[in-house]
Short mmCIF file of C-alpha atoms and ligand atoms in Angstrom, two decimals:
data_model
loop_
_atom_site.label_atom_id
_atom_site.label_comp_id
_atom_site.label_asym_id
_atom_site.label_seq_id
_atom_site.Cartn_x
_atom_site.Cartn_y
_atom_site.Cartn_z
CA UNK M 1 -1.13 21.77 25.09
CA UNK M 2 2.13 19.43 25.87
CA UNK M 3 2.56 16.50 23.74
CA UNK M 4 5.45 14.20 25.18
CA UNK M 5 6.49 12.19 22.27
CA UNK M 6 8.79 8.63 22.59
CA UNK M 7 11.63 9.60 20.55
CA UNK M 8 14.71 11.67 19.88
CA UNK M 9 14.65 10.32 16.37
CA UNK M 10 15.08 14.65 15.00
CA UNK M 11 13.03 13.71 11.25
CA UNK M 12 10.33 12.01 13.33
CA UNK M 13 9.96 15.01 15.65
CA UNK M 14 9.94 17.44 12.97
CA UNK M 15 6.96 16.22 10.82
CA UNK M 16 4.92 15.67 14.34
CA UNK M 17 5.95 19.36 14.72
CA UNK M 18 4.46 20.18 11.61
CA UNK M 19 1.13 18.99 11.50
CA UNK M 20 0.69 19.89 15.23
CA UNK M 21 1.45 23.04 15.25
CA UNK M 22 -0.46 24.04 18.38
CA UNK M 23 1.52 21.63 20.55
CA UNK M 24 3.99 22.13 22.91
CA UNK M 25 6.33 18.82 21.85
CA UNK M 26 8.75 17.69 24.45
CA UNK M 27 10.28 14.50 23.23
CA UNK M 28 11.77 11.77 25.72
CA UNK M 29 13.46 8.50 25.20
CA UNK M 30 11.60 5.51 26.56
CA UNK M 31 13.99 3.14 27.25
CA UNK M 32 12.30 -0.13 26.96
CA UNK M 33 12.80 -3.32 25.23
CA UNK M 34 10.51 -4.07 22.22
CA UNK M 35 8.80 -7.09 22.45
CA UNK M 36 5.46 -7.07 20.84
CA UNK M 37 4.81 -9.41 17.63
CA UNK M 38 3.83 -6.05 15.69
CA UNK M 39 3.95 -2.61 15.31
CA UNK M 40 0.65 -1.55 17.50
CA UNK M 41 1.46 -3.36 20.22
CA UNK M 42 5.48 -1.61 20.42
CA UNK M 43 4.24 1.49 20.22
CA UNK M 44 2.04 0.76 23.25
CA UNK M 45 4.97 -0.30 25.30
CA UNK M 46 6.50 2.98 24.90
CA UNK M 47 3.91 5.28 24.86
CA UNK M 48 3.00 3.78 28.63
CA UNK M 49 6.38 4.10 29.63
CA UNK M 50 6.44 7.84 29.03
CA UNK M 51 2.75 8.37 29.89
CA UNK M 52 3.91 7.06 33.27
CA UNK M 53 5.10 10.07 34.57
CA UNK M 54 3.19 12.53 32.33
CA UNK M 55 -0.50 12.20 33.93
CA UNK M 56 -2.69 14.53 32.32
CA UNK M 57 -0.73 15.20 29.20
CA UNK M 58 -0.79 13.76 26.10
CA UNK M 59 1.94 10.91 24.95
CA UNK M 60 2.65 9.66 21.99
CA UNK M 61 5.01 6.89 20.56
CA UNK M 62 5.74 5.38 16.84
CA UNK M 63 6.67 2.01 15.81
CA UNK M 64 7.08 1.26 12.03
CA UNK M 65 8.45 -1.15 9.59
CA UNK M 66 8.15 -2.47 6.17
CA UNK M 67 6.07 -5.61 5.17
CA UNK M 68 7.05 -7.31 2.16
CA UNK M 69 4.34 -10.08 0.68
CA UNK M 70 6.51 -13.25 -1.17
CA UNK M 71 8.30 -12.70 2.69
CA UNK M 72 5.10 -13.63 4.27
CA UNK M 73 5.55 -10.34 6.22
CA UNK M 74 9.06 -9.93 6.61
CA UNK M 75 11.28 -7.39 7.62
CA UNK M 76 8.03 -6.54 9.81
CA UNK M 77 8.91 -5.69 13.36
CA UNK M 78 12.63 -6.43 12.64
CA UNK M 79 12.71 -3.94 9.99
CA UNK M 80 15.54 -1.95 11.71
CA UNK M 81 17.69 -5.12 13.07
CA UNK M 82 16.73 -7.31 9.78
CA UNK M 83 20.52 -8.30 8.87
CA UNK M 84 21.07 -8.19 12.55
CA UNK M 85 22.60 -6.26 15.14
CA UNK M 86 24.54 -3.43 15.36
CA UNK M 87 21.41 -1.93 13.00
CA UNK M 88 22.91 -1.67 9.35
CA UNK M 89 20.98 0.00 6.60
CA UNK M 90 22.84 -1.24 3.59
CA UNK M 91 23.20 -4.51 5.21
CA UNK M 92 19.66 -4.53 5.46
CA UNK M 93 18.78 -3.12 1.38
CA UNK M 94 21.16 -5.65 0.78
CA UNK M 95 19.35 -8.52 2.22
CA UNK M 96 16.29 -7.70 1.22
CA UNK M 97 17.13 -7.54 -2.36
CA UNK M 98 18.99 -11.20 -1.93
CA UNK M 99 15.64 -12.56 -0.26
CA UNK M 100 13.84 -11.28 -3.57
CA UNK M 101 16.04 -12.27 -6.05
CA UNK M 102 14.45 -14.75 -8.76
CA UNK M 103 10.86 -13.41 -7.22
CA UNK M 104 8.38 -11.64 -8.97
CA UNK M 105 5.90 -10.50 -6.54
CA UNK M 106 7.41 -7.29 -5.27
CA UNK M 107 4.48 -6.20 -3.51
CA UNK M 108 5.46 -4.95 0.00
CA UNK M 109 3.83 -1.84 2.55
CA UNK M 110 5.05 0.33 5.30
CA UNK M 111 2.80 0.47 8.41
CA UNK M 112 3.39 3.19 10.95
CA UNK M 113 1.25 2.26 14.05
CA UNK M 114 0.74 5.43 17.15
CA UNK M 115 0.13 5.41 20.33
CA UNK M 116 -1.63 7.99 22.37
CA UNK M 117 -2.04 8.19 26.14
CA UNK M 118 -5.08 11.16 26.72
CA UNK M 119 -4.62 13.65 29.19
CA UNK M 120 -7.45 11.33 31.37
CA UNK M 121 -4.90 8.73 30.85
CA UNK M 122 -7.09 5.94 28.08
CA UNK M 123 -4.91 4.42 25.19
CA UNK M 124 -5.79 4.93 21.88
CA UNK M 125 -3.55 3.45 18.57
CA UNK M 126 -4.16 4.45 14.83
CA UNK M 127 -2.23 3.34 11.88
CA UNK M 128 -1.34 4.59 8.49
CA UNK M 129 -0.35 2.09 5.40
CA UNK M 130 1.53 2.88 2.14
CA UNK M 131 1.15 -0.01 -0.30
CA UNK M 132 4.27 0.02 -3.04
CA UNK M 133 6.79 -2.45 -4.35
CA UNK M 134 10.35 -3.27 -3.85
CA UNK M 135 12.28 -2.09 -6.82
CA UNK M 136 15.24 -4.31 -7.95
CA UNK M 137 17.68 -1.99 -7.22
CA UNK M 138 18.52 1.30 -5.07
CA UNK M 139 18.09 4.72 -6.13
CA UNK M 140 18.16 8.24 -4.93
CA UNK M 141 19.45 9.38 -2.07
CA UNK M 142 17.01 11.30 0.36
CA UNK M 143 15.46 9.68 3.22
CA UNK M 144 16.19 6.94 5.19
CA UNK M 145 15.93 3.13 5.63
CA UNK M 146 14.23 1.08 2.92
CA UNK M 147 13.63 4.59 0.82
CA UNK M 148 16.26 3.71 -1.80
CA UNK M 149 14.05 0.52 -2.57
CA UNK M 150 10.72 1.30 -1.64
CA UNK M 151 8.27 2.99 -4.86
CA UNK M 152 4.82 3.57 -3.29
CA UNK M 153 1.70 3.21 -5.66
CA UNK M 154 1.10 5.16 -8.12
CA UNK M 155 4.34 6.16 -8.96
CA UNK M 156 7.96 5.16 -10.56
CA UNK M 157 10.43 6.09 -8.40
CA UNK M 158 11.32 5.29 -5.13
CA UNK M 159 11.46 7.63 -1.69
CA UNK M 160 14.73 8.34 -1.46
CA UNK M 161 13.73 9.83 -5.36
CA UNK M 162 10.66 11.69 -4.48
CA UNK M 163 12.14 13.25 -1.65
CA UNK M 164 10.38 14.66 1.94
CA UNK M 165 8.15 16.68 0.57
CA UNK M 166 6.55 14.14 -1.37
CA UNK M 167 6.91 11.12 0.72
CA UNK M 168 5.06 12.87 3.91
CA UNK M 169 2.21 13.36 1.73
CA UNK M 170 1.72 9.47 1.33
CA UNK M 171 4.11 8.24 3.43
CA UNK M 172 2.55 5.48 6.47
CA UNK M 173 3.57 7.75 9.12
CA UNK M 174 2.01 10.78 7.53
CA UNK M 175 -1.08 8.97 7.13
CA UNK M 176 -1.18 7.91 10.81
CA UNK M 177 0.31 11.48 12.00
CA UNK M 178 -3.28 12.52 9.99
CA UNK M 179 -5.26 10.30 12.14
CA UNK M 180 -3.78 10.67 14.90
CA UNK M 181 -4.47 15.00 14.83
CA UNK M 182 -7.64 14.26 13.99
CA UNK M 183 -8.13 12.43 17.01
CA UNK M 184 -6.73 14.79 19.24
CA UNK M 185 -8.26 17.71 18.28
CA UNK M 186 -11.56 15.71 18.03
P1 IMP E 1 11.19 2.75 13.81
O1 IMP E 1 9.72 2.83 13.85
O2 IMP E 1 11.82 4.11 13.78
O3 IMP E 1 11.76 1.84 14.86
O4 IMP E 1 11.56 2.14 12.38
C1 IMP E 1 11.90 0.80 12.21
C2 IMP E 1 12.61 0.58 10.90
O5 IMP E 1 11.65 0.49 9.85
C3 IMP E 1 13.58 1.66 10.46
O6 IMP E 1 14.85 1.48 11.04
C4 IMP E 1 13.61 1.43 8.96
O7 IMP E 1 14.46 0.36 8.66
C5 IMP E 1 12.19 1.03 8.67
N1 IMP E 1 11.36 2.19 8.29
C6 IMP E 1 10.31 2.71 8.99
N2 IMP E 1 9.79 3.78 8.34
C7 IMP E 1 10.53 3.93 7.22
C8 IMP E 1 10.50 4.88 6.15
O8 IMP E 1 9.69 5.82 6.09
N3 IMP E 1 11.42 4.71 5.19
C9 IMP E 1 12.33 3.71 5.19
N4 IMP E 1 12.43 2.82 6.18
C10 IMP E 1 11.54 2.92 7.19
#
């Protein structure tokens, strides 16, 4: 079965490629402006624009961020554009850590929210949470993004530490990618 899937982003592709393995994944890049207020509602936006003209296939799109508490929320749908644009990752680390400093709640999440469009063309989102905290300073070197200061529950070291393997297994996007195959092969 042909999944069309809104993104060229390569590590994205490859873990949908992994825990669909019956899929035919042709991936496609949607080309639209995100405007939602969160994460569900972006990754409906895309998914319809490459749904569009792929009737009776299955779509898919991702949107995901990180949520930080004592930030009532923030980076949230900015996450990639936080310190502004062009998209910087260590500006970004960097101003997260100055928004924190002094604070003591470090309690923060990533959400990864998917879109579906069915092959009989209805909408369907799912989404995936890991709850962690924002360490005080960046380690490791895997990964991407907030990784270097992210350290998910139950653990003492952040992403970028742990590594693929590990993350997928807990990660937000894993955990929707799980919901997500569930529901298609329902
Ligand atoms: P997008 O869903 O690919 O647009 O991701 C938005 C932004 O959220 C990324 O640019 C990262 O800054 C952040 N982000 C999303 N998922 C992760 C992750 O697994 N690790 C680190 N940062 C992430």
């Amino acid at each position: 079965m042909k999944l069309n899937v809104a993104t060229h982003n390569a590590h994205k592709l490859r873990e949908i490629g992994e825990i669909l393995p019956g899929f035919e994944i042709a991936s496609e890049d949607p080309d639209v402006e995100e405007t939602a207020p969160d994460f569900a509602g972006n990754a409906l936006i895309k998914v319809r624009a490459v749904a569009a003209h792929h009737q009776g296939e299955w779509s898919m799109a991702d949107d995901s961020g990180l949520e930080v508490r004592a930030l009532g929320g923030a980076p949230g749908v900015r996450s990639a554009r936080y310190a502004g644009e062009p998209c910087s990752t260590p500006a970004n680390n960097a101003l997260l850590l100055k928004n924190l400093e002094g604070v003591e709640d470090r309690a923060a999440r990533f959400t990864c929210a998917i879109a579906l469009v069915d092959p009989e063309g209805r909408e369907h989102v799912v989404t995936g949470h890991c709850p962690g905290r924002i360490a005080h300073e960046p380690s490791g070197d895997a990964g991407f993004g907030y990784d270097p200061l992210f350290i998910p529950d139950g653990y003492d070291k952040s992403f970028a530490v742990l590594g693929e393997v590990e993350k997928n297994k807990i990660s937000h996007r894993g955990r929707a990618l799980a919901a997500a195959r569930a529901l298609m092969l329902a």
